[in-house]
PDB file of C-alpha atoms in Angstrom:
ATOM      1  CA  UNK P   1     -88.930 -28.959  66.142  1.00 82.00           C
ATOM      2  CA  UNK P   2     -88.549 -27.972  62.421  1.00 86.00           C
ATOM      3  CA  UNK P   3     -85.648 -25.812  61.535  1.00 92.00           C
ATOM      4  CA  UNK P   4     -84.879 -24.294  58.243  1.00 93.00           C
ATOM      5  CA  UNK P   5     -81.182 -23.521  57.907  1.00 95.00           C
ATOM      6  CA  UNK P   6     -80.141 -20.771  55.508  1.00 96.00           C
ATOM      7  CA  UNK P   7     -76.739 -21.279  53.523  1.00 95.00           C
ATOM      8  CA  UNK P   8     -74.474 -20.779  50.024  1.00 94.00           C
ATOM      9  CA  UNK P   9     -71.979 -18.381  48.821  1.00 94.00           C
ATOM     10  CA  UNK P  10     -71.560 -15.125  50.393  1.00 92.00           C
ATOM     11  CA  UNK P  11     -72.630 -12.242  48.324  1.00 92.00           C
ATOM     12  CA  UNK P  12     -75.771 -14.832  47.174  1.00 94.00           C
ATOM     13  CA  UNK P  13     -78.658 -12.553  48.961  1.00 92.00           C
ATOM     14  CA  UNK P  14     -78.523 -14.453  52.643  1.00 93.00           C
ATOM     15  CA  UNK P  15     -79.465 -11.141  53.915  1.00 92.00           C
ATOM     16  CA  UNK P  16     -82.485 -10.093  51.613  1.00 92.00           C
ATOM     17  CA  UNK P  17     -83.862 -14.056  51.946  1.00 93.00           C
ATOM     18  CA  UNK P  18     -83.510 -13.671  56.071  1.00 93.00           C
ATOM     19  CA  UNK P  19     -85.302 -10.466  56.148  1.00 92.00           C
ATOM     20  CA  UNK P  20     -88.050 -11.931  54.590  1.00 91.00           C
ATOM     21  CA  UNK P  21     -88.338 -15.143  56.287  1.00 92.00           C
ATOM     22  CA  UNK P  22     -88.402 -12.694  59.156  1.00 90.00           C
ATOM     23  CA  UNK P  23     -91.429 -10.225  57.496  1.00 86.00           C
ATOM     24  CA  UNK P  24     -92.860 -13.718  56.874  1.00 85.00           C
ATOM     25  CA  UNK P  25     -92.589 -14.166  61.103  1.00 85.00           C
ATOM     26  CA  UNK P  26     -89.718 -16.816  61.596  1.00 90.00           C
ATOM     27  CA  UNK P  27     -87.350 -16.180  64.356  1.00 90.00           C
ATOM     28  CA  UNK P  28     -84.161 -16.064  62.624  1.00 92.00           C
ATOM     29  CA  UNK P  29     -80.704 -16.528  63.983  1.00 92.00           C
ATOM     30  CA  UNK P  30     -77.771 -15.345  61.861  1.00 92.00           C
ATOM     31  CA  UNK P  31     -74.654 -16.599  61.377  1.00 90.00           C
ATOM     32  CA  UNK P  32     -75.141 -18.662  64.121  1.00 92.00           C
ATOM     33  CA  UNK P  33     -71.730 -21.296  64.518  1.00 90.00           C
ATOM     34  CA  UNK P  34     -72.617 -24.838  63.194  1.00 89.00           C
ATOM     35  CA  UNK P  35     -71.398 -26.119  66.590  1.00 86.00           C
ATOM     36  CA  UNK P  36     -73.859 -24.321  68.366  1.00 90.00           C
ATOM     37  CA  UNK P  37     -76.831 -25.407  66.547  1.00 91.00           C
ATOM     38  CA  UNK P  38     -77.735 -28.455  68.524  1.00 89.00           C
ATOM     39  CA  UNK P  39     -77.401 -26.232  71.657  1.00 89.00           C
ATOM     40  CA  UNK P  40     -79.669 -24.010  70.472  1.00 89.00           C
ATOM     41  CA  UNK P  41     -82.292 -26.581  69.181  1.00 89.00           C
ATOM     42  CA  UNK P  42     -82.480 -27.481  72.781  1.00 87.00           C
ATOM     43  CA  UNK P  43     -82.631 -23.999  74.149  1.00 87.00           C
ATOM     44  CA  UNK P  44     -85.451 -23.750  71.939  1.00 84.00           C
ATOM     45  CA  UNK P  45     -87.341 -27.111  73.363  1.00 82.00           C
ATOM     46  CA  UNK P  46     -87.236 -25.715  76.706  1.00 83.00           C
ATOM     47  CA  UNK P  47     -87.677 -22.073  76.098  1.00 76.00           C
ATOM     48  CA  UNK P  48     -90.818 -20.310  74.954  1.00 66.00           C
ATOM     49  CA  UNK P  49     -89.395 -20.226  70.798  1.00 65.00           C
ATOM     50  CA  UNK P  50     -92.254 -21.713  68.849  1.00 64.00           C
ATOM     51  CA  UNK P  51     -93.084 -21.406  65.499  1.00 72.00           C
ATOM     52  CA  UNK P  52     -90.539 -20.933  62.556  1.00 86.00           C
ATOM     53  CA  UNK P  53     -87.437 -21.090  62.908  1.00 91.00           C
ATOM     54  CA  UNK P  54     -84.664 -20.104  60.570  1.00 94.00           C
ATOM     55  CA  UNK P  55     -80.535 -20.499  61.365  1.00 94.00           C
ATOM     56  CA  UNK P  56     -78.078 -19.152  58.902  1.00 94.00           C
ATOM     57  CA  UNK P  57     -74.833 -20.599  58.665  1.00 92.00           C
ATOM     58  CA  UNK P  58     -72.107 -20.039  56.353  1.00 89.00           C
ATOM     59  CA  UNK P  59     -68.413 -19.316  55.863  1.00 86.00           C
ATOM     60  CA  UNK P  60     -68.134 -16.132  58.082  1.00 84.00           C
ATOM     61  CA  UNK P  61     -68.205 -18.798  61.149  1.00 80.00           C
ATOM     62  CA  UNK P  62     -64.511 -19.549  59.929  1.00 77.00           C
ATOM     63  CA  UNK P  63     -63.061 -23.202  60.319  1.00 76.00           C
ATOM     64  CA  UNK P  64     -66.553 -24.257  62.293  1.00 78.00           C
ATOM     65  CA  UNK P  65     -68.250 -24.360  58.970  1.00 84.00           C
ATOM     66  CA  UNK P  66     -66.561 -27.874  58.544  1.00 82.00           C
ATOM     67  CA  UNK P  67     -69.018 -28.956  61.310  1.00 83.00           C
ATOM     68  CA  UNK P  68     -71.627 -28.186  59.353  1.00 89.00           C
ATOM     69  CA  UNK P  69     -72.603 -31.965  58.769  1.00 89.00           C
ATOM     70  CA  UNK P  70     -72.022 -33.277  62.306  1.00 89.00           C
ATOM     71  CA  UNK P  71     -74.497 -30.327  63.437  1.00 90.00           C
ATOM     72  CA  UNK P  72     -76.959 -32.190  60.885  1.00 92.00           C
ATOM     73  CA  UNK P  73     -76.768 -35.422  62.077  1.00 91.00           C
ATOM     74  CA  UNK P  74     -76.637 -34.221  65.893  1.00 89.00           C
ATOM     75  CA  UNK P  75     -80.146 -32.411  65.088  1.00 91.00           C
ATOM     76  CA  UNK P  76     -81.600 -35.802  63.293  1.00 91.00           C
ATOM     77  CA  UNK P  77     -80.702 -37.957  66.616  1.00 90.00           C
ATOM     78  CA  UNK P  78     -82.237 -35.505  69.097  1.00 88.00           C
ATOM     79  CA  UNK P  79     -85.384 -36.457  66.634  1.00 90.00           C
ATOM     80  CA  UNK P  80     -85.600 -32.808  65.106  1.00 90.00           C
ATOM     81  CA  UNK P  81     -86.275 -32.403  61.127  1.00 91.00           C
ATOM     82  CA  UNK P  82     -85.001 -29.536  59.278  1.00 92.00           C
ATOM     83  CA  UNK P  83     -84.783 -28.255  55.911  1.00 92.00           C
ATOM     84  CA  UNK P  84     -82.205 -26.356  53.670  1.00 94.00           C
ATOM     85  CA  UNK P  85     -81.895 -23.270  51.555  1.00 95.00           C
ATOM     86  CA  UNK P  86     -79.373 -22.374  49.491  1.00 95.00           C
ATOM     87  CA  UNK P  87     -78.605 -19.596  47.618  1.00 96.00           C
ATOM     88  CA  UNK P  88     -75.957 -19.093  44.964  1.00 95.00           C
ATOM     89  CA  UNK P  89     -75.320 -17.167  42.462  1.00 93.00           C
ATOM     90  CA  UNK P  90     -72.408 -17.015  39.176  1.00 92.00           C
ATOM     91  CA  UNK P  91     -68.944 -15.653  40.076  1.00 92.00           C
ATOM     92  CA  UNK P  92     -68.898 -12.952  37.618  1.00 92.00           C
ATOM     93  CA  UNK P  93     -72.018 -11.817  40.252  1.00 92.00           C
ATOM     94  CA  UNK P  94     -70.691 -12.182  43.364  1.00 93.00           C
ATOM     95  CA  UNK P  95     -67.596 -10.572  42.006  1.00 92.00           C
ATOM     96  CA  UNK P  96     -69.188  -7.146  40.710  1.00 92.00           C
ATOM     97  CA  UNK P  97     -71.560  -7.297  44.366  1.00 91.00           C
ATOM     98  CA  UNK P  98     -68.711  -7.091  46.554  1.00 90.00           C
ATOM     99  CA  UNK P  99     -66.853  -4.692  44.416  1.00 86.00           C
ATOM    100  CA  UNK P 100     -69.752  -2.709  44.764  1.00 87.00           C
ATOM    101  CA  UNK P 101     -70.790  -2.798  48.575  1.00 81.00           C
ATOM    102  CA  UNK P 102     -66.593  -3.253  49.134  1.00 77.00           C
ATOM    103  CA  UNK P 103     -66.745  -5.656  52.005  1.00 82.00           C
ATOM    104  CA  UNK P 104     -64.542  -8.309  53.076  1.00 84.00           C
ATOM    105  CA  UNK P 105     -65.451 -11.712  51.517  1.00 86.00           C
ATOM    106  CA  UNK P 106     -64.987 -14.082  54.317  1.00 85.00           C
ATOM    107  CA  UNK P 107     -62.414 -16.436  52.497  1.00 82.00           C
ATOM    108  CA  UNK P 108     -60.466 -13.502  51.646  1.00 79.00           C
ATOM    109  CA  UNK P 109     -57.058 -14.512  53.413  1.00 68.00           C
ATOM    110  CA  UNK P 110     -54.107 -11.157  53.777  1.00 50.00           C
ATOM    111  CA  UNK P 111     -52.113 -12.140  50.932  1.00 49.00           C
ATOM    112  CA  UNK P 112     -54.003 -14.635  49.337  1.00 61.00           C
ATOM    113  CA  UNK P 113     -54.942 -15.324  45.854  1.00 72.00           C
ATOM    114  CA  UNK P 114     -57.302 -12.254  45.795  1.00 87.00           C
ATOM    115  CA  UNK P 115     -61.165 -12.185  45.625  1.00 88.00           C
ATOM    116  CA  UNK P 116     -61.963 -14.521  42.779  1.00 90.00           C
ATOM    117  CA  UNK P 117     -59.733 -17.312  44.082  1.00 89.00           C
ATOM    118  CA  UNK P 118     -61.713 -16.411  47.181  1.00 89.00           C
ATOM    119  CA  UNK P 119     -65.000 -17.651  45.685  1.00 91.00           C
ATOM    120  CA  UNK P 120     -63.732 -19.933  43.883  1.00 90.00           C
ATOM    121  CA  UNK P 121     -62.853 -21.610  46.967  1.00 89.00           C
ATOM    122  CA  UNK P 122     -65.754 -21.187  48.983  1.00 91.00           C
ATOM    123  CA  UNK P 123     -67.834 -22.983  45.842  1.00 91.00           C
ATOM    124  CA  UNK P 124     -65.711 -26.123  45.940  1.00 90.00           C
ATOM    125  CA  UNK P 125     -65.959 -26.578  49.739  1.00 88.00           C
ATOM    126  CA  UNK P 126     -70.098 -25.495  49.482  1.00 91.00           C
ATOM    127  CA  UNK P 127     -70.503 -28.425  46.791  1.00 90.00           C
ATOM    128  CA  UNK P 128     -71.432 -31.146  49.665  1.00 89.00           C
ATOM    129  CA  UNK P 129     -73.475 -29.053  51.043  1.00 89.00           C
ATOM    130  CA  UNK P 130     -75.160 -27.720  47.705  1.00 89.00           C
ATOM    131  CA  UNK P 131     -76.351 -31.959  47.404  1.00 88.00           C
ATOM    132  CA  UNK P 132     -78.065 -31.688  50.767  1.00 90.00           C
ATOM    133  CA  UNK P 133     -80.004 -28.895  49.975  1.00 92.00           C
ATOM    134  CA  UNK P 134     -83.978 -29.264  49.828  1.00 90.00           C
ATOM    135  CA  UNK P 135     -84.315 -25.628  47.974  1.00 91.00           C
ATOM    136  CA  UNK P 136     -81.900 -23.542  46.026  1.00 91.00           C
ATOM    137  CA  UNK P 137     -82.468 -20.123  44.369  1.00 93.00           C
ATOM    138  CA  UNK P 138     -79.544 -18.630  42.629  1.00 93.00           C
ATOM    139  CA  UNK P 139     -79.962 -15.446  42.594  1.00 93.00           C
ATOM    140  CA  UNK P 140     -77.887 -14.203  39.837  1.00 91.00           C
ATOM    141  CA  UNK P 141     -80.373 -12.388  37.389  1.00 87.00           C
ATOM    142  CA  UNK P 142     -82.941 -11.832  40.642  1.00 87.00           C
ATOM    143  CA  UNK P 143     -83.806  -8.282  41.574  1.00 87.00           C
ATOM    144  CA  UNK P 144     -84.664  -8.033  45.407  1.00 89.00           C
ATOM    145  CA  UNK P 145     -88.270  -7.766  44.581  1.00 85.00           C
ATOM    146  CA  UNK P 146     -88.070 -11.003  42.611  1.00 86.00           C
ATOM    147  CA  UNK P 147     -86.053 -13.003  45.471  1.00 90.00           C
ATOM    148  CA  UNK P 148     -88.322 -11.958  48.063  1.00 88.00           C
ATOM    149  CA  UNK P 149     -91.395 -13.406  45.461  1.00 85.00           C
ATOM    150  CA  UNK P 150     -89.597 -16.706  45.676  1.00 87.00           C
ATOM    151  CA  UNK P 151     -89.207 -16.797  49.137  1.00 90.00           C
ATOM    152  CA  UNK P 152     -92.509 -15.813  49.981  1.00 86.00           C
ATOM    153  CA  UNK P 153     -93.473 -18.739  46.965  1.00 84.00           C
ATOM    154  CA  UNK P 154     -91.603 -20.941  48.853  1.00 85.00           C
ATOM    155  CA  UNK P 155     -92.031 -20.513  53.292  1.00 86.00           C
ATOM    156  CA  UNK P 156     -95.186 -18.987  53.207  1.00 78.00           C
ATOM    157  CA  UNK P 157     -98.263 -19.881  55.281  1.00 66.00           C
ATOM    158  CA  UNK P 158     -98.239 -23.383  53.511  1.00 55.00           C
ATOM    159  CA  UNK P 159     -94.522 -23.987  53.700  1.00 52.00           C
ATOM    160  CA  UNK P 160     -94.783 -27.330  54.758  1.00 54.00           C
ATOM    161  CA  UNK P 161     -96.358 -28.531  51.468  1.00 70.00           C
ATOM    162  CA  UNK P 162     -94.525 -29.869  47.962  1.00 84.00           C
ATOM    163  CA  UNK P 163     -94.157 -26.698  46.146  1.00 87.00           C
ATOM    164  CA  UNK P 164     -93.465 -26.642  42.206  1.00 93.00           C
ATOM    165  CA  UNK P 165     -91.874 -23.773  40.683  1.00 93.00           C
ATOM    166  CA  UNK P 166     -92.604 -23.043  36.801  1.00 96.00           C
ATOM    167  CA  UNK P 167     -89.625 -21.046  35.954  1.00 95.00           C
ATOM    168  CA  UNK P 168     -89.029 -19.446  32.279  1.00 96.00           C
ATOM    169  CA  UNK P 169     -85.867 -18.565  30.955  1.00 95.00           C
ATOM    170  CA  UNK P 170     -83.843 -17.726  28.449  1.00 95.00           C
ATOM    171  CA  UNK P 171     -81.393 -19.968  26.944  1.00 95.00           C
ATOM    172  CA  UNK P 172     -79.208 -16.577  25.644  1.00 92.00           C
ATOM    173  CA  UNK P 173     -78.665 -16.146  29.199  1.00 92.00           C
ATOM    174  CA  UNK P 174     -77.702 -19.047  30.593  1.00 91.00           C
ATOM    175  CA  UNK P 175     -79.864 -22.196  32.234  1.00 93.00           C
ATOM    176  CA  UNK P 176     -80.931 -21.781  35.691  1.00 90.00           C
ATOM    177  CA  UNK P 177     -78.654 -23.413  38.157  1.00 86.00           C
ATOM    178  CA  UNK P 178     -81.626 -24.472  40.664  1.00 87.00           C
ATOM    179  CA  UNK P 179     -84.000 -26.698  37.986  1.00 92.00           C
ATOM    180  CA  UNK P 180     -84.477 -30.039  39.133  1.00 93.00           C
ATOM    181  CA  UNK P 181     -85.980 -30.852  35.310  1.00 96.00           C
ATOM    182  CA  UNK P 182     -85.347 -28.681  32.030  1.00 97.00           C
ATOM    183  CA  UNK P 183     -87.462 -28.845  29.131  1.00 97.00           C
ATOM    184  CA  UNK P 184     -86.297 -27.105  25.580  1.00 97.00           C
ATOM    185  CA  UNK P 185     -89.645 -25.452  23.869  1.00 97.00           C
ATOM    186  CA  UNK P 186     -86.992 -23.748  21.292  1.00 96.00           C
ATOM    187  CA  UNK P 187     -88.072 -26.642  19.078  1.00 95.00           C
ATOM    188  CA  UNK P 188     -91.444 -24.952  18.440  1.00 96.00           C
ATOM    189  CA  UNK P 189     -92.926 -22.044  16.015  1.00 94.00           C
ATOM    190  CA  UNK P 190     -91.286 -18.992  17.021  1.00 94.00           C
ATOM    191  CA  UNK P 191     -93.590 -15.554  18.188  1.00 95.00           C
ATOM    192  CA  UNK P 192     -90.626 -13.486  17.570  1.00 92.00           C
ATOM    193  CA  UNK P 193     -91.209 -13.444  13.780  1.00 93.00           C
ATOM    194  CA  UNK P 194     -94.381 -12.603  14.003  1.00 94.00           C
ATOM    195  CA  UNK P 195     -94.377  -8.930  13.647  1.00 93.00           C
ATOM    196  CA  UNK P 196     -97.389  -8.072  15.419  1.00 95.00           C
ATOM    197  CA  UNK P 197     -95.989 -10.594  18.152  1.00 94.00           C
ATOM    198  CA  UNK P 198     -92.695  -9.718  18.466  1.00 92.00           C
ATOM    199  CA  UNK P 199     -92.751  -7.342  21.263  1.00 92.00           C
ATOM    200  CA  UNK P 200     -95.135  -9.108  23.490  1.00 93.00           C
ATOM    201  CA  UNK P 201     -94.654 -12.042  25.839  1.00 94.00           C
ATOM    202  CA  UNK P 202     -96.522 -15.243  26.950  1.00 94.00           C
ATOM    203  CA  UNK P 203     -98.627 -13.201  29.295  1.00 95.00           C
ATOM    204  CA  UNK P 204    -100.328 -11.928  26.667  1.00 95.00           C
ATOM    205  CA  UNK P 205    -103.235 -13.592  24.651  1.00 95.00           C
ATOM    206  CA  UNK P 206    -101.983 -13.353  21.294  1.00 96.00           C
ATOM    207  CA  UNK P 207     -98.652 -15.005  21.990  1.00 96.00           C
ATOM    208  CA  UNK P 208    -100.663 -17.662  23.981  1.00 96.00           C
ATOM    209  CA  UNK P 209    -102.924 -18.710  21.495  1.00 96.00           C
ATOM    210  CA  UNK P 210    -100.008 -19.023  19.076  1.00 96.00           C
ATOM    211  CA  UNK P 211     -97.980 -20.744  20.612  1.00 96.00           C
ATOM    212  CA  UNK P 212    -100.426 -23.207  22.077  1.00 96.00           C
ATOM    213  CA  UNK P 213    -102.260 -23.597  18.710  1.00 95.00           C
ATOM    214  CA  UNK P 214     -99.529 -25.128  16.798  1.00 93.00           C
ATOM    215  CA  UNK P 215     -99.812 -29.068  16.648  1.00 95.00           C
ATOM    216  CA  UNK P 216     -96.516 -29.221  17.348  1.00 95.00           C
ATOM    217  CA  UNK P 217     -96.873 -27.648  20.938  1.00 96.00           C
ATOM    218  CA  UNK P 218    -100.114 -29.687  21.490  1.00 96.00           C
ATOM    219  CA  UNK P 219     -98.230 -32.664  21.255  1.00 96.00           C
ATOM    220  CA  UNK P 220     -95.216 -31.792  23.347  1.00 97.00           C
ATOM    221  CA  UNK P 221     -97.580 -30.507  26.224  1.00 97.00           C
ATOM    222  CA  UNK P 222     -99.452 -34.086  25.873  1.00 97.00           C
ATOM    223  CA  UNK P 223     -95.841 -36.310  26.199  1.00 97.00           C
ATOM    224  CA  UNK P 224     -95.014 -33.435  29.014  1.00 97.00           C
ATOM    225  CA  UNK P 225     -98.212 -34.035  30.858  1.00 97.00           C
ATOM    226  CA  UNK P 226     -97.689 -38.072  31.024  1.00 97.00           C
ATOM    227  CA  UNK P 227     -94.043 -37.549  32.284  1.00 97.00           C
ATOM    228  CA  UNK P 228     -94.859 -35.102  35.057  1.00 97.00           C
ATOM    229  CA  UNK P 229     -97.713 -36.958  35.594  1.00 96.00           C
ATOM    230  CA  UNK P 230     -95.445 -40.044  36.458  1.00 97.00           C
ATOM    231  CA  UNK P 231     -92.736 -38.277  38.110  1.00 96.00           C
ATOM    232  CA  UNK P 232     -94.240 -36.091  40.766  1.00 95.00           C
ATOM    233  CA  UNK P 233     -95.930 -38.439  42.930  1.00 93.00           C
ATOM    234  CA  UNK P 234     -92.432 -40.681  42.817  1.00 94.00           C
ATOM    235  CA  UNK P 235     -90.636 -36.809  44.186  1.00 91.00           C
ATOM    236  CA  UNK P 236     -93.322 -36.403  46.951  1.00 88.00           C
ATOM    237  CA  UNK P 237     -92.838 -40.310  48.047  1.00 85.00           C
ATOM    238  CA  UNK P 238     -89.513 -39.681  48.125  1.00 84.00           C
ATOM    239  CA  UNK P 239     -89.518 -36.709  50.729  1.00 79.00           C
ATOM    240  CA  UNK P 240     -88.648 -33.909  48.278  1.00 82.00           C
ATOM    241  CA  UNK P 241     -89.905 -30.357  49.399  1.00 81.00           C
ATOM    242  CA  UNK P 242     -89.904 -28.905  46.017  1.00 85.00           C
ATOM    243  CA  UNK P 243     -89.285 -28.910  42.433  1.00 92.00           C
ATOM    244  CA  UNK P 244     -88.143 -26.421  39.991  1.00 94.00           C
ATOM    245  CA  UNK P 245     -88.984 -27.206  36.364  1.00 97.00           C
ATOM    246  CA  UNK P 246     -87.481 -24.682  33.929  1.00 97.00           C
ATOM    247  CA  UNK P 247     -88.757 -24.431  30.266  1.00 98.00           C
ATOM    248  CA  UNK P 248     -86.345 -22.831  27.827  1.00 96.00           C
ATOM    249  CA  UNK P 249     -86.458 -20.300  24.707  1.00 96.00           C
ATOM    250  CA  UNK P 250     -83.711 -18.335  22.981  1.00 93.00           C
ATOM    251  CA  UNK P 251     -84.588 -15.380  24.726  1.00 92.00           C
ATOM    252  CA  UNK P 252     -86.751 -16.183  27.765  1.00 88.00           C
ATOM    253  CA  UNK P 253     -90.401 -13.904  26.850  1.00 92.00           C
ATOM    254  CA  UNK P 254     -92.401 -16.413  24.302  1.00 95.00           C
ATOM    255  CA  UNK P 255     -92.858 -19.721  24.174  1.00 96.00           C
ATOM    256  CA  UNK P 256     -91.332 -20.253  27.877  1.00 97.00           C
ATOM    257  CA  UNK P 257     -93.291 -18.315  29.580  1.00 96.00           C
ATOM    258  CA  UNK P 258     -96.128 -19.655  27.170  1.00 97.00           C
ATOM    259  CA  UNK P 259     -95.427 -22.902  29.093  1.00 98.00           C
ATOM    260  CA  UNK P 260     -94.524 -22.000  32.762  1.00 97.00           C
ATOM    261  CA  UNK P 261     -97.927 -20.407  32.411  1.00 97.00           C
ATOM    262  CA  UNK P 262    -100.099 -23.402  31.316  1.00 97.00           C
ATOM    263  CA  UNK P 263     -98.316 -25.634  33.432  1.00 97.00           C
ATOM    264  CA  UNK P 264     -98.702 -23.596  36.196  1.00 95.00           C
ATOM    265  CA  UNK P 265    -102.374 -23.656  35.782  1.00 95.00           C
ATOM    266  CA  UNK P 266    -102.456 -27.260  35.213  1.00 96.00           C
ATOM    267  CA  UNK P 267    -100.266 -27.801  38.538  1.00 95.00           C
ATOM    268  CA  UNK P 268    -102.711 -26.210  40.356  1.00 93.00           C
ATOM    269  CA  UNK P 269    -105.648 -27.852  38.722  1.00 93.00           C
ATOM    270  CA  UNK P 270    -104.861 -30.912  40.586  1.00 92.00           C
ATOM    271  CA  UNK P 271    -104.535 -29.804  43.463  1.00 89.00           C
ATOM    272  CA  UNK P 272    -100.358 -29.012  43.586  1.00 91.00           C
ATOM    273  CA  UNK P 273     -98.748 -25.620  44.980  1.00 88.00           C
ATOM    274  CA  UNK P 274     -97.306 -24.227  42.586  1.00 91.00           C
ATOM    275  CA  UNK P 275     -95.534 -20.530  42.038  1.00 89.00           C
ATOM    276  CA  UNK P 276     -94.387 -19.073  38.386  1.00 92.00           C
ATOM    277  CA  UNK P 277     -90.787 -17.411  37.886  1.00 92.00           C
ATOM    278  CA  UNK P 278     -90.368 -15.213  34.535  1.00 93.00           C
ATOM    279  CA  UNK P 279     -86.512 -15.446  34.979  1.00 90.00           C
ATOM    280  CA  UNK P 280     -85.701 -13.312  31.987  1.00 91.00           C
ATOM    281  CA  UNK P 281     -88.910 -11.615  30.451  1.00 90.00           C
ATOM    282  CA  UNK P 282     -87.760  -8.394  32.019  1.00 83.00           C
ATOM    283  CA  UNK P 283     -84.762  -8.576  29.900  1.00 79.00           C
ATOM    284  CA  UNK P 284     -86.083  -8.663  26.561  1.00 61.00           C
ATOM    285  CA  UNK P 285     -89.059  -5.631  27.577  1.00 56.00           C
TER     286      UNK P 285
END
């Protein structure tokens, strides 16, 4: 059987994701303990469970968390394949969501070094796990709209297949924790002093044809082209589910969406799966 497991830091969007693996018709188990995942992997073998299943496991299962790789392994050698998700997002984030919804944050400890320390902690002890992972969102600048888009993007009806992900952003707000490859357009003629361009975005034709009609930008799309070219068949040979490759502007509305855009259409083109993800175009309209 194939399992994906749902994990990363609490107060990431575990909840939002799980609904919406379970809209998308997964059975999903939550917070499930890691010891008791190979148990119920063969529950499921001689039960009537088919179809998509989704565990989530994280830190509220206490000290069993530590199993977490030995519940891996144990899953591998009873010949079942599984997949993980993980979702993060900054600590200034998960600091103002739990302020906000005031729950307990499960590495909170009576007397402890308070709630930061708290997630500071849980990030160290997630960064084996964040290595493992076949698909991370962080979720930091996602609305819940926009998170379920990338879930749905990413476990849909095809959600066995290599996905891409075209993802803009803007460099003003940070660079997106989950790209696997990041490619700086800031180099390039700038919409944003164009008067006539300066409030609209790479979705829109003007900006486009700008941006893509400077020599400059035919060029770097041409070197861009013969890299990807080269690298994605090596990523699928290799086993990889997906790949997230961010392009980068000051502000996250011109020239990066410009390029998620055509490369998104390219992508598909040839035959890839591919999703877009405007990271930070709502920011600047």
């Amino acid at each position: 059987m194939d399992f994906l497991i749902v994990t990363g830091m609490s107060g990431a969007g575990k909840t939002v994701a799980v609904n919406e693996l379970e809209d998308m018709g997964y059975f999903c188990v939550d917070n499930i303990p890691c010891a008791l995942i190979g148990a119920f992997a063969r529950l499921c073998v001689q039960s009537p469970v088919t179809g998509r299943i989704a565990l989530v496991t994280d830190f509220r299962s206490g000290e069993q968390f530590a199993h977490f790789p030995d519940a891996l392994q144990a899953l591998t050698a009873e010949g079942h394949t599984y997949r993980i998700l993980m979702l993060e997002a900054d600590d200034a984030v998960i600091l103002r969501r739990y302020k906000e919804n005031r729950r307990r944050h499960p590495m909170l400890e009576d007397g402890g070094g308070g709630l930061e320390a708290a997630i500071r902690t849980e990030r160290e002890l997630l960064t084996p796990i964040r290595c493992l992972a076949d698909y991370r969102i962080d979720t930091s600048f996602l609305t819940t709209a926009q998170l379920r888009e990338r879930m749905e993007g990413l476990f849909g009806e095809e959600n066995g297949k290599f996905i891409i992900t075209c993802m803009s952003f803007g460099y003003k707000y940070g660079v997106p924790a989950e790209a696997d490859l990041l490619f700086d357009v800031r180099c390039l003629p700038n919409p944003f002093y164009i008067p006539e361009l300066k409030h609209q975005t790479g979705l829109d034709p003007a900006v486009r044809e700008y941006v893509l009609g400077c020599e400059p930008t035919r060029e770097l799309i041409k070197r861009l082209e013969e890299l990807l070219d080269f690298l994605l068949p090596l990523y699928i040979h290799e086993g990889k589910c997906g790949l997230v490759i961010g392009f980068g502007c000051t502000g996250g509305h011109h020239r990066s969406v410009t390029f998620a855009e055509y490369f998104r259409a390219r992508l598909l083109k040839e035959g890839y799966r591919v999703v877009v993800s405007h990271r930070d175009i709502a920011r600047e309209h």
